[in-house]
């Protein structure tokens, strides 16, 4: 430090006769200061040194080492506080609701309430609830606040305006299906935490990954096997499959965001993205929105017996055909530049070796999910409801330490879903009880009769409308909450068999999850990887929507006829 001080003063020397004595005094003072790193001292900033220099020489100084934003502290005493750190002012982040979406959402409800003539058949209470529900749905689309917060505002409004009593407004929070959805999120967390989903996918890469097409089929099959026990498409995408796809792509020289993305990564992302929707449609417990669909159908009087088995039977043939064709169709329409991946099995084998043998927690996870799925399949015969089976499974995972309660508390998506699903289901149920749905279905029936459409024609028109209107939605569950009940009522009014209409709409809810980059949680995950350009997302989303419509429309029609659904 003495050398530093001497160099500093030498650099500032002038012809002033008093400078030598000043320098000597400074150095005498420095020589008695402790410089040990272990002693207490005070940092004197560069600005203080410059102040000292200005007293001995009023001319500006030029010293290149001090131009860096680095402090060279001369430590003297602990009796004085260090100089304050000055931080530039920053503008606070925006708080509260987004103004324009908020105004539009509220305006829609006010227009329904005060400017749209109330039908004679509808009571004032029902019409007021419809206005609140309309604002709530508009807010889910426009997002002035997060979904859960906006739903809570709608619930509060229904109570404050005395449209609903407190008990009626909160009645859906005890709904069994909603709690089954919540527990399903915890199961998904268990698969991610134990790494078992990752292990299953890696095994399929090892077995089928010698070619790009085989690699895609390996990932597709593993997704279908994991789906019924991991009921979150977003968790499967982000927690299991995207990390594997990125690892394989980077090892092949396929990088996101540049021309090399088309070597391998873009194709694998597109294939997995499109296949995931058929996996979600194949099993009732493969996606949270599936359970909500059946609950809303039940509100309209469409009861599906043995729901897990009935769902799987009706979906099995068209979904499996779609799963088998999707990688091949994309291989032709959106081909990868790399056709062979001989290193992929070796990489997978190395990863499995690093993962080591199956852990005890993984075995517990597998056994618990086998038990839960078995009870979902045979529970009705045994008198065990689906939610009870899920509760038993979660209890086992907690007791054996596969999950702890902090895992459940930190699963924000589960609790957010509980809040806003319950609000939507509760409002939809009250609208049904108050006669809104009956009035709506009667109005639609009158309109369809005027067009003289047969029920198969009306079925096709309504299904297509329900599918492509998803371009306006950023959430599958939001779409279900907003439109499923209304479209099911239209189907019933047109004479479509109830079970067929309910299941077809529910399957459709999964298939439009790959329509755009914002159409679902997994869409955001896969697009965010950077391998697929936005125009390609829209183009292939539309093309595969048409392909799925043909497969499900043709294969599904014959299969559902064989099963006696119509």
mmCIF file of C-alpha atoms in Angstrom, residues 1-386:
data_model
loop_
_atom_site.group_PDB
_atom_site.id
_atom_site.type_symbol
_atom_site.label_atom_id
_atom_site.label_comp_id
_atom_site.label_asym_id
_atom_site.label_seq_id
_atom_site.Cartn_x
_atom_site.Cartn_y
_atom_site.Cartn_z
ATOM 1 C CA UNK A 1 0.000 0.000 0.000
ATOM 2 C CA UNK A 2 2.915 2.339 0.610
ATOM 3 C CA UNK A 3 4.055 1.701 -2.956
ATOM 4 C CA UNK A 4 0.563 2.497 -4.181
ATOM 5 C CA UNK A 5 0.445 5.761 -2.201
ATOM 6 C CA UNK A 6 3.895 6.766 -3.345
ATOM 7 C CA UNK A 7 3.037 6.048 -6.962
ATOM 8 C CA UNK A 8 -0.178 8.010 -6.578
ATOM 9 C CA UNK A 9 1.581 11.093 -5.168
ATOM 10 C CA UNK A 10 4.386 10.858 -7.682
ATOM 11 C CA UNK A 11 1.860 10.910 -10.491
ATOM 12 C CA UNK A 12 0.385 14.111 -9.101
ATOM 13 C CA UNK A 13 3.611 16.015 -8.438
ATOM 14 C CA UNK A 14 3.728 19.693 -9.437
ATOM 15 C CA UNK A 15 6.153 22.557 -8.909
ATOM 16 C CA UNK A 16 4.419 23.550 -5.701
ATOM 17 C CA UNK A 17 7.093 24.118 -2.977
ATOM 18 C CA UNK A 18 4.824 22.689 -0.288
ATOM 19 C CA UNK A 19 4.218 19.371 -2.049
ATOM 20 C CA UNK A 20 7.321 17.586 -0.704
ATOM 21 C CA UNK A 21 6.435 18.319 2.879
ATOM 22 C CA UNK A 22 2.857 17.310 2.258
ATOM 23 C CA UNK A 23 3.950 14.024 0.705
ATOM 24 C CA UNK A 24 6.318 13.339 3.599
ATOM 25 C CA UNK A 25 3.577 14.015 6.114
ATOM 26 C CA UNK A 26 1.241 11.658 4.263
ATOM 27 C CA UNK A 27 3.840 8.887 4.166
ATOM 28 C CA UNK A 28 4.691 9.318 7.852
ATOM 29 C CA UNK A 29 0.998 8.971 8.609
ATOM 30 C CA UNK A 30 0.771 5.851 6.370
ATOM 31 C CA UNK A 31 3.726 4.192 8.019
ATOM 32 C CA UNK A 32 1.986 3.902 11.351
ATOM 33 C CA UNK A 33 -1.302 2.565 9.972
ATOM 34 C CA UNK A 34 -2.007 -1.163 10.369
ATOM 35 C CA UNK A 35 -2.328 -2.920 7.065
ATOM 36 C CA UNK A 36 -2.924 -6.432 8.274
ATOM 37 C CA UNK A 37 -5.985 -8.014 6.724
ATOM 38 C CA UNK A 38 -7.015 -9.305 10.101
ATOM 39 C CA UNK A 39 -7.122 -5.949 11.881
ATOM 40 C CA UNK A 40 -10.232 -3.712 12.039
ATOM 41 C CA UNK A 41 -10.118 -0.827 9.668
ATOM 42 C CA UNK A 42 -12.072 1.526 7.448
ATOM 43 C CA UNK A 43 -12.120 1.651 3.660
ATOM 44 C CA UNK A 44 -11.308 5.064 2.279
ATOM 45 C CA UNK A 45 -12.835 5.303 -1.164
ATOM 46 C CA UNK A 46 -11.208 6.552 -4.308
ATOM 47 C CA UNK A 47 -13.266 9.705 -4.047
ATOM 48 C CA UNK A 48 -11.659 10.439 -0.640
ATOM 49 C CA UNK A 49 -8.201 10.075 -2.116
ATOM 50 C CA UNK A 50 -9.104 12.407 -4.918
ATOM 51 C CA UNK A 51 -10.366 14.892 -2.355
ATOM 52 C CA UNK A 52 -6.989 14.697 -0.583
ATOM 53 C CA UNK A 53 -5.167 15.165 -3.881
ATOM 54 C CA UNK A 54 -7.270 18.174 -4.771
ATOM 55 C CA UNK A 55 -6.182 19.819 -1.544
ATOM 56 C CA UNK A 56 -2.506 19.517 -2.448
ATOM 57 C CA UNK A 57 -2.948 20.173 -6.130
ATOM 58 C CA UNK A 58 -6.061 21.825 -7.538
ATOM 59 C CA UNK A 59 -5.337 20.604 -11.066
ATOM 60 C CA UNK A 60 -7.270 17.633 -12.411
ATOM 61 C CA UNK A 61 -5.488 14.315 -12.173
ATOM 62 C CA UNK A 62 -5.155 11.598 -14.718
ATOM 63 C CA UNK A 63 -4.338 8.124 -13.393
ATOM 64 C CA UNK A 64 -5.225 5.209 -15.581
ATOM 65 C CA UNK A 65 -5.613 2.486 -12.895
ATOM 66 C CA UNK A 66 -8.311 4.533 -11.166
ATOM 67 C CA UNK A 67 -10.483 4.668 -14.269
ATOM 68 C CA UNK A 68 -11.620 1.103 -13.548
ATOM 69 C CA UNK A 69 -14.631 0.622 -11.319
ATOM 70 C CA UNK A 70 -12.489 -0.935 -8.607
ATOM 71 C CA UNK A 71 -11.764 0.255 -5.055
ATOM 72 C CA UNK A 72 -8.288 -0.016 -3.571
ATOM 73 C CA UNK A 73 -9.098 0.460 0.124
ATOM 74 C CA UNK A 74 -6.605 2.049 2.495
ATOM 75 C CA UNK A 75 -7.784 0.776 5.831
ATOM 76 C CA UNK A 76 -7.315 2.996 8.819
ATOM 77 C CA UNK A 77 -9.818 2.719 11.614
ATOM 78 C CA UNK A 78 -13.135 1.093 12.519
ATOM 79 C CA UNK A 79 -14.438 4.213 14.203
ATOM 80 C CA UNK A 80 -16.055 5.707 11.074
ATOM 81 C CA UNK A 81 -18.744 4.126 8.901
ATOM 82 C CA UNK A 82 -17.944 3.224 5.299
ATOM 83 C CA UNK A 83 -19.137 5.610 2.621
ATOM 84 C CA UNK A 84 -22.699 4.941 1.463
ATOM 85 C CA UNK A 85 -23.229 2.967 -1.718
ATOM 86 C CA UNK A 86 -25.189 4.991 -4.235
ATOM 87 C CA UNK A 87 -27.474 2.964 -6.471
ATOM 88 C CA UNK A 88 -29.254 4.470 -9.443
ATOM 89 C CA UNK A 89 -33.004 4.833 -8.994
ATOM 90 C CA UNK A 90 -35.083 2.159 -10.662
ATOM 91 C CA UNK A 91 -38.709 2.350 -11.609
ATOM 92 C CA UNK A 92 -40.889 0.039 -9.512
ATOM 93 C CA UNK A 93 -42.422 -2.952 -11.268
ATOM 94 C CA UNK A 94 -46.060 -2.539 -12.313
ATOM 95 C CA UNK A 95 -48.507 -3.551 -9.625
ATOM 96 C CA UNK A 96 -52.133 -4.568 -9.606
ATOM 97 C CA UNK A 97 -54.348 -5.314 -12.557
ATOM 98 C CA UNK A 98 -53.493 -4.502 -16.165
ATOM 99 C CA UNK A 99 -55.698 -1.522 -16.892
ATOM 100 C CA UNK A 100 -57.002 -2.235 -20.398
ATOM 101 C CA UNK A 101 -57.727 -5.982 -19.888
ATOM 102 C CA UNK A 102 -59.384 -5.087 -16.566
ATOM 103 C CA UNK A 103 -61.649 -2.467 -18.146
ATOM 104 C CA UNK A 104 -62.603 -4.753 -21.043
ATOM 105 C CA UNK A 105 -63.338 -7.717 -18.756
ATOM 106 C CA UNK A 106 -65.528 -5.647 -16.442
ATOM 107 C CA UNK A 107 -67.245 -3.972 -19.390
ATOM 108 C CA UNK A 108 -68.307 -7.327 -20.812
ATOM 109 C CA UNK A 109 -70.071 -8.231 -17.581
ATOM 110 C CA UNK A 110 -71.712 -4.824 -17.318
ATOM 111 C CA UNK A 111 -72.961 -5.023 -20.895
ATOM 112 C CA UNK A 112 -74.519 -8.436 -20.234
ATOM 113 C CA UNK A 113 -76.070 -7.222 -16.974
ATOM 114 C CA UNK A 114 -77.453 -3.835 -18.010
ATOM 115 C CA UNK A 115 -77.603 -3.594 -21.799
ATOM 116 C CA UNK A 116 -78.537 -7.081 -23.029
ATOM 117 C CA UNK A 117 -82.267 -7.675 -22.557
ATOM 118 C CA UNK A 118 -82.955 -10.397 -20.017
ATOM 119 C CA UNK A 119 -84.995 -13.278 -21.457
ATOM 120 C CA UNK A 120 -88.366 -13.821 -19.856
ATOM 121 C CA UNK A 121 -87.467 -17.412 -18.949
ATOM 122 C CA UNK A 122 -84.413 -16.349 -16.903
ATOM 123 C CA UNK A 123 -84.591 -15.016 -13.346
ATOM 124 C CA UNK A 124 -82.784 -11.760 -12.357
ATOM 125 C CA UNK A 125 -80.468 -13.735 -10.062
ATOM 126 C CA UNK A 126 -79.483 -16.106 -12.857
ATOM 127 C CA UNK A 127 -78.895 -13.231 -15.292
ATOM 128 C CA UNK A 128 -76.730 -11.386 -12.769
ATOM 129 C CA UNK A 129 -74.669 -14.526 -12.179
ATOM 130 C CA UNK A 130 -74.267 -14.926 -15.946
ATOM 131 C CA UNK A 131 -72.903 -11.366 -16.114
ATOM 132 C CA UNK A 132 -70.373 -12.096 -13.348
ATOM 133 C CA UNK A 133 -69.450 -15.369 -14.997
ATOM 134 C CA UNK A 134 -68.969 -13.576 -18.339
ATOM 135 C CA UNK A 135 -66.559 -11.097 -16.740
ATOM 136 C CA UNK A 136 -64.729 -13.942 -15.053
ATOM 137 C CA UNK A 137 -64.303 -15.840 -18.319
ATOM 138 C CA UNK A 138 -63.227 -12.666 -20.152
ATOM 139 C CA UNK A 139 -60.585 -12.133 -17.495
ATOM 140 C CA UNK A 140 -59.310 -15.689 -17.933
ATOM 141 C CA UNK A 141 -58.742 -14.912 -21.617
ATOM 142 C CA UNK A 142 -57.398 -11.337 -21.271
ATOM 143 C CA UNK A 143 -55.482 -11.908 -17.987
ATOM 144 C CA UNK A 144 -55.765 -8.570 -16.134
ATOM 145 C CA UNK A 145 -54.591 -10.596 -13.101
ATOM 146 C CA UNK A 146 -53.268 -14.123 -12.626
ATOM 147 C CA UNK A 147 -55.970 -16.712 -13.161
ATOM 148 C CA UNK A 148 -56.447 -17.612 -9.512
ATOM 149 C CA UNK A 149 -56.615 -13.974 -8.398
ATOM 150 C CA UNK A 150 -59.156 -13.069 -11.070
ATOM 151 C CA UNK A 151 -61.329 -16.066 -10.232
ATOM 152 C CA UNK A 152 -61.271 -15.026 -6.577
ATOM 153 C CA UNK A 153 -62.450 -11.532 -7.550
ATOM 154 C CA UNK A 154 -65.327 -13.072 -9.465
ATOM 155 C CA UNK A 155 -66.222 -15.231 -6.469
ATOM 156 C CA UNK A 156 -66.085 -12.197 -4.170
ATOM 157 C CA UNK A 157 -68.309 -10.197 -6.512
ATOM 158 C CA UNK A 158 -70.932 -12.944 -6.538
ATOM 159 C CA UNK A 159 -71.064 -12.839 -2.735
ATOM 160 C CA UNK A 160 -70.906 -9.033 -2.309
ATOM 161 C CA UNK A 161 -73.740 -8.523 -4.799
ATOM 162 C CA UNK A 162 -75.722 -11.222 -2.951
ATOM 163 C CA UNK A 163 -76.009 -13.183 -6.171
ATOM 164 C CA UNK A 164 -74.797 -16.260 -4.287
ATOM 165 C CA UNK A 165 -74.620 -17.074 -0.630
ATOM 166 C CA UNK A 166 -71.212 -17.773 0.886
ATOM 167 C CA UNK A 167 -71.926 -21.495 1.196
ATOM 168 C CA UNK A 168 -73.168 -21.717 -2.388
ATOM 169 C CA UNK A 169 -70.176 -19.778 -3.728
ATOM 170 C CA UNK A 170 -67.688 -22.066 -1.956
ATOM 171 C CA UNK A 171 -69.606 -25.303 -2.421
ATOM 172 C CA UNK A 172 -67.334 -26.561 -5.216
ATOM 173 C CA UNK A 173 -64.251 -26.459 -2.964
ATOM 174 C CA UNK A 174 -65.411 -29.784 -1.541
ATOM 175 C CA UNK A 175 -65.805 -31.306 -4.990
ATOM 176 C CA UNK A 176 -64.153 -34.728 -5.262
ATOM 177 C CA UNK A 177 -62.982 -34.284 -8.848
ATOM 178 C CA UNK A 178 -61.199 -31.035 -8.052
ATOM 179 C CA UNK A 179 -59.291 -32.657 -5.195
ATOM 180 C CA UNK A 180 -58.415 -35.550 -7.483
ATOM 181 C CA UNK A 181 -56.848 -32.994 -9.837
ATOM 182 C CA UNK A 182 -54.885 -31.434 -6.963
ATOM 183 C CA UNK A 183 -53.525 -34.793 -5.804
ATOM 184 C CA UNK A 184 -52.593 -35.613 -9.390
ATOM 185 C CA UNK A 185 -50.194 -32.670 -9.361
ATOM 186 C CA UNK A 186 -48.521 -34.167 -6.296
ATOM 187 C CA UNK A 187 -48.088 -37.492 -8.116
ATOM 188 C CA UNK A 188 -46.440 -35.646 -10.994
ATOM 189 C CA UNK A 189 -44.041 -33.999 -8.557
ATOM 190 C CA UNK A 190 -43.164 -37.423 -7.183
ATOM 191 C CA UNK A 191 -42.196 -38.689 -10.631
ATOM 192 C CA UNK A 192 -39.975 -35.668 -11.232
ATOM 193 C CA UNK A 193 -38.418 -35.803 -7.751
ATOM 194 C CA UNK A 194 -37.544 -39.492 -7.893
ATOM 195 C CA UNK A 195 -36.359 -39.261 -11.510
ATOM 196 C CA UNK A 196 -38.319 -42.352 -12.483
ATOM 197 C CA UNK A 197 -39.994 -40.713 -15.467
ATOM 198 C CA UNK A 198 -36.567 -39.706 -16.748
ATOM 199 C CA UNK A 199 -35.345 -43.278 -16.325
ATOM 200 C CA UNK A 200 -38.236 -44.758 -18.329
ATOM 201 C CA UNK A 201 -37.691 -42.323 -21.211
ATOM 202 C CA UNK A 202 -33.940 -43.001 -21.210
ATOM 203 C CA UNK A 203 -34.530 -46.750 -21.493
ATOM 204 C CA UNK A 204 -36.620 -46.235 -24.626
ATOM 205 C CA UNK A 205 -33.911 -44.042 -26.121
ATOM 206 C CA UNK A 206 -31.451 -46.870 -25.468
ATOM 207 C CA UNK A 207 -33.714 -49.485 -27.102
ATOM 208 C CA UNK A 208 -35.045 -47.533 -30.100
ATOM 209 C CA UNK A 209 -32.669 -44.639 -30.603
ATOM 210 C CA UNK A 210 -30.393 -45.813 -33.441
ATOM 211 C CA UNK A 211 -32.316 -43.711 -35.971
ATOM 212 C CA UNK A 212 -34.013 -40.352 -35.638
ATOM 213 C CA UNK A 213 -37.415 -41.873 -36.366
ATOM 214 C CA UNK A 214 -36.806 -44.670 -33.865
ATOM 215 C CA UNK A 215 -35.666 -42.100 -31.313
ATOM 216 C CA UNK A 216 -38.915 -40.198 -31.787
ATOM 217 C CA UNK A 217 -40.962 -43.373 -31.365
ATOM 218 C CA UNK A 218 -39.051 -44.224 -28.207
ATOM 219 C CA UNK A 219 -39.892 -40.855 -26.669
ATOM 220 C CA UNK A 220 -43.513 -41.090 -27.836
ATOM 221 C CA UNK A 221 -44.063 -44.558 -26.352
ATOM 222 C CA UNK A 222 -42.429 -43.613 -23.071
ATOM 223 C CA UNK A 223 -44.674 -40.549 -22.823
ATOM 224 C CA UNK A 224 -47.761 -42.705 -23.342
ATOM 225 C CA UNK A 225 -46.631 -45.091 -20.588
ATOM 226 C CA UNK A 226 -45.857 -42.319 -18.121
ATOM 227 C CA UNK A 227 -48.975 -40.253 -18.864
ATOM 228 C CA UNK A 228 -51.615 -42.053 -16.745
ATOM 229 C CA UNK A 229 -49.459 -41.785 -13.628
ATOM 230 C CA UNK A 230 -48.096 -38.281 -14.301
ATOM 231 C CA UNK A 231 -51.195 -36.189 -15.028
ATOM 232 C CA UNK A 232 -49.501 -32.959 -16.044
ATOM 233 C CA UNK A 233 -48.432 -32.447 -19.635
ATOM 234 C CA UNK A 234 -46.327 -29.478 -18.554
ATOM 235 C CA UNK A 235 -44.493 -31.533 -15.930
ATOM 236 C CA UNK A 236 -43.845 -34.321 -18.430
ATOM 237 C CA UNK A 237 -42.545 -31.845 -20.988
ATOM 238 C CA UNK A 238 -40.349 -29.747 -18.736
ATOM 239 C CA UNK A 239 -39.318 -32.347 -16.182
ATOM 240 C CA UNK A 240 -38.678 -35.402 -18.368
ATOM 241 C CA UNK A 241 -38.680 -35.088 -22.144
ATOM 242 C CA UNK A 242 -37.289 -31.670 -23.038
ATOM 243 C CA UNK A 243 -34.047 -32.236 -21.059
ATOM 244 C CA UNK A 244 -33.530 -35.536 -22.928
ATOM 245 C CA UNK A 245 -34.293 -33.955 -26.320
ATOM 246 C CA UNK A 246 -31.908 -31.049 -25.668
ATOM 247 C CA UNK A 247 -29.112 -33.387 -24.579
ATOM 248 C CA UNK A 248 -29.472 -35.582 -27.668
ATOM 249 C CA UNK A 249 -29.765 -32.596 -30.012
ATOM 250 C CA UNK A 250 -26.738 -30.754 -28.656
ATOM 251 C CA UNK A 251 -24.627 -33.893 -28.868
ATOM 252 C CA UNK A 252 -25.572 -34.100 -32.563
ATOM 253 C CA UNK A 253 -24.590 -30.471 -33.163
ATOM 254 C CA UNK A 254 -28.196 -29.262 -33.292
ATOM 255 C CA UNK A 255 -28.375 -25.995 -31.382
ATOM 256 C CA UNK A 256 -31.413 -23.859 -30.601
ATOM 257 C CA UNK A 257 -31.815 -20.521 -32.287
ATOM 258 C CA UNK A 258 -29.735 -21.111 -35.417
ATOM 259 C CA UNK A 259 -29.784 -23.063 -38.682
ATOM 260 C CA UNK A 260 -28.489 -26.228 -37.013
ATOM 261 C CA UNK A 261 -31.774 -26.575 -35.100
ATOM 262 C CA UNK A 262 -33.259 -28.433 -38.079
ATOM 263 C CA UNK A 263 -30.602 -31.140 -37.857
ATOM 264 C CA UNK A 264 -32.394 -32.966 -35.049
ATOM 265 C CA UNK A 265 -33.824 -30.787 -32.283
ATOM 266 C CA UNK A 266 -36.649 -29.132 -34.230
ATOM 267 C CA UNK A 267 -38.059 -32.458 -35.410
ATOM 268 C CA UNK A 268 -37.861 -34.118 -31.989
ATOM 269 C CA UNK A 269 -39.526 -31.133 -30.315
ATOM 270 C CA UNK A 270 -42.338 -31.019 -32.888
ATOM 271 C CA UNK A 271 -42.894 -34.769 -32.729
ATOM 272 C CA UNK A 272 -43.005 -34.900 -28.944
ATOM 273 C CA UNK A 273 -45.151 -31.766 -28.771
ATOM 274 C CA UNK A 274 -47.788 -33.193 -31.119
ATOM 275 C CA UNK A 275 -47.674 -36.721 -29.674
ATOM 276 C CA UNK A 276 -48.169 -35.504 -26.107
ATOM 277 C CA UNK A 277 -51.727 -34.433 -26.864
ATOM 278 C CA UNK A 278 -52.755 -37.918 -27.951
ATOM 279 C CA UNK A 279 -51.109 -39.362 -24.830
ATOM 280 C CA UNK A 280 -53.172 -36.946 -22.745
ATOM 281 C CA UNK A 281 -56.334 -37.977 -24.594
ATOM 282 C CA UNK A 282 -55.636 -41.681 -24.131
ATOM 283 C CA UNK A 283 -56.062 -41.796 -20.333
ATOM 284 C CA UNK A 284 -58.496 -40.034 -18.029
ATOM 285 C CA UNK A 285 -55.733 -39.328 -15.508
ATOM 286 C CA UNK A 286 -53.185 -38.121 -18.084
ATOM 287 C CA UNK A 287 -54.275 -34.462 -17.872
ATOM 288 C CA UNK A 288 -56.033 -32.391 -15.257
ATOM 289 C CA UNK A 289 -58.581 -30.964 -17.689
ATOM 290 C CA UNK A 290 -59.921 -34.463 -18.439
ATOM 291 C CA UNK A 291 -61.323 -34.806 -14.954
ATOM 292 C CA UNK A 292 -62.848 -31.339 -15.109
ATOM 293 C CA UNK A 293 -64.612 -32.208 -18.367
ATOM 294 C CA UNK A 294 -66.334 -35.203 -16.803
ATOM 295 C CA UNK A 295 -67.353 -33.168 -13.784
ATOM 296 C CA UNK A 296 -68.929 -30.468 -15.972
ATOM 297 C CA UNK A 297 -70.663 -33.164 -18.022
ATOM 298 C CA UNK A 298 -72.089 -34.579 -14.810
ATOM 299 C CA UNK A 299 -73.489 -31.114 -13.984
ATOM 300 C CA UNK A 300 -75.509 -31.355 -17.223
ATOM 301 C CA UNK A 301 -76.789 -34.823 -16.407
ATOM 302 C CA UNK A 302 -74.332 -36.812 -18.561
ATOM 303 C CA UNK A 303 -73.079 -39.568 -16.252
ATOM 304 C CA UNK A 304 -70.292 -41.848 -17.488
ATOM 305 C CA UNK A 305 -70.114 -45.112 -15.585
ATOM 306 C CA UNK A 306 -66.692 -46.617 -14.831
ATOM 307 C CA UNK A 307 -65.122 -43.371 -16.034
ATOM 308 C CA UNK A 308 -61.467 -44.506 -16.226
ATOM 309 C CA UNK A 309 -62.266 -47.646 -18.211
ATOM 310 C CA UNK A 310 -64.937 -45.993 -20.364
ATOM 311 C CA UNK A 311 -62.592 -43.127 -21.210
ATOM 312 C CA UNK A 312 -59.741 -45.480 -22.164
ATOM 313 C CA UNK A 313 -61.921 -47.800 -24.256
ATOM 314 C CA UNK A 314 -63.371 -44.962 -26.313
ATOM 315 C CA UNK A 315 -60.004 -43.233 -26.799
ATOM 316 C CA UNK A 316 -57.793 -46.275 -27.278
ATOM 317 C CA UNK A 317 -58.031 -46.990 -31.013
ATOM 318 C CA UNK A 318 -57.988 -43.425 -32.438
ATOM 319 C CA UNK A 319 -55.354 -42.278 -29.928
ATOM 320 C CA UNK A 320 -53.035 -45.223 -30.592
ATOM 321 C CA UNK A 321 -53.368 -44.767 -34.360
ATOM 322 C CA UNK A 322 -52.529 -41.085 -33.965
ATOM 323 C CA UNK A 323 -49.561 -41.870 -31.724
ATOM 324 C CA UNK A 324 -48.187 -44.294 -34.309
ATOM 325 C CA UNK A 325 -48.687 -41.938 -37.254
ATOM 326 C CA UNK A 326 -47.639 -38.600 -35.759
ATOM 327 C CA UNK A 327 -43.823 -39.156 -35.747
ATOM 328 C CA UNK A 328 -43.994 -40.610 -39.261
ATOM 329 C CA UNK A 329 -46.142 -37.792 -40.682
ATOM 330 C CA UNK A 330 -43.838 -35.160 -39.201
ATOM 331 C CA UNK A 331 -40.808 -37.100 -40.459
ATOM 332 C CA UNK A 332 -42.174 -36.570 -43.974
ATOM 333 C CA UNK A 333 -43.570 -33.043 -43.589
ATOM 334 C CA UNK A 334 -40.956 -31.597 -41.213
ATOM 335 C CA UNK A 335 -37.933 -33.834 -41.788
ATOM 336 C CA UNK A 336 -34.753 -33.748 -39.702
ATOM 337 C CA UNK A 337 -31.449 -33.333 -41.494
ATOM 338 C CA UNK A 338 -29.903 -36.131 -39.449
ATOM 339 C CA UNK A 339 -31.588 -39.442 -40.200
ATOM 340 C CA UNK A 340 -29.410 -41.749 -38.094
ATOM 341 C CA UNK A 341 -28.427 -41.306 -34.440
ATOM 342 C CA UNK A 342 -26.029 -44.192 -33.726
ATOM 343 C CA UNK A 343 -24.600 -42.478 -30.638
ATOM 344 C CA UNK A 344 -27.957 -42.008 -28.890
ATOM 345 C CA UNK A 345 -28.197 -45.534 -27.404
ATOM 346 C CA UNK A 346 -24.658 -45.234 -26.038
ATOM 347 C CA UNK A 347 -25.476 -41.856 -24.491
ATOM 348 C CA UNK A 348 -28.609 -43.297 -22.945
ATOM 349 C CA UNK A 349 -26.676 -46.280 -21.584
ATOM 350 C CA UNK A 350 -24.100 -43.930 -20.070
ATOM 351 C CA UNK A 351 -26.818 -41.835 -18.477
ATOM 352 C CA UNK A 352 -28.494 -44.922 -17.026
ATOM 353 C CA UNK A 353 -25.131 -45.981 -15.627
ATOM 354 C CA UNK A 354 -24.751 -42.577 -14.000
ATOM 355 C CA UNK A 355 -28.262 -42.814 -12.576
ATOM 356 C CA UNK A 356 -27.367 -46.116 -10.978
ATOM 357 C CA UNK A 357 -29.811 -48.849 -9.999
ATOM 358 C CA UNK A 358 -33.466 -48.114 -9.353
ATOM 359 C CA UNK A 359 -33.717 -46.446 -5.979
ATOM 360 C CA UNK A 360 -36.046 -47.414 -3.183
ATOM 361 C CA UNK A 361 -38.071 -44.236 -3.683
ATOM 362 C CA UNK A 362 -38.539 -45.097 -7.352
ATOM 363 C CA UNK A 363 -39.851 -48.563 -6.454
ATOM 364 C CA UNK A 364 -42.255 -46.995 -3.970
ATOM 365 C CA UNK A 365 -43.392 -44.518 -6.636
ATOM 366 C CA UNK A 366 -43.995 -47.317 -9.151
ATOM 367 C CA UNK A 367 -45.844 -49.503 -6.650
ATOM 368 C CA UNK A 368 -47.992 -46.626 -5.438
ATOM 369 C CA UNK A 369 -49.001 -45.600 -8.940
ATOM 370 C CA UNK A 370 -49.805 -49.192 -9.909
ATOM 371 C CA UNK A 371 -52.041 -49.374 -6.857
ATOM 372 C CA UNK A 372 -53.695 -46.044 -7.664
ATOM 373 C CA UNK A 373 -54.295 -46.935 -11.324
ATOM 374 C CA UNK A 374 -55.687 -50.348 -10.305
ATOM 375 C CA UNK A 375 -58.100 -48.680 -7.921
ATOM 376 C CA UNK A 376 -59.093 -46.181 -10.605
ATOM 377 C CA UNK A 377 -59.855 -49.085 -12.947
ATOM 378 C CA UNK A 378 -61.609 -51.401 -10.477
ATOM 379 C CA UNK A 379 -62.575 -48.914 -7.793
ATOM 380 C CA UNK A 380 -66.227 -48.714 -8.741
ATOM 381 C CA UNK A 381 -66.571 -52.480 -8.326
ATOM 382 C CA UNK A 382 -64.805 -52.288 -4.960
ATOM 383 C CA UNK A 383 -66.762 -49.234 -3.839
ATOM 384 C CA UNK A 384 -63.658 -47.021 -3.762
ATOM 385 C CA UNK A 385 -64.115 -43.623 -5.447
ATOM 386 C CA UNK A 386 -61.288 -42.265 -7.597
#
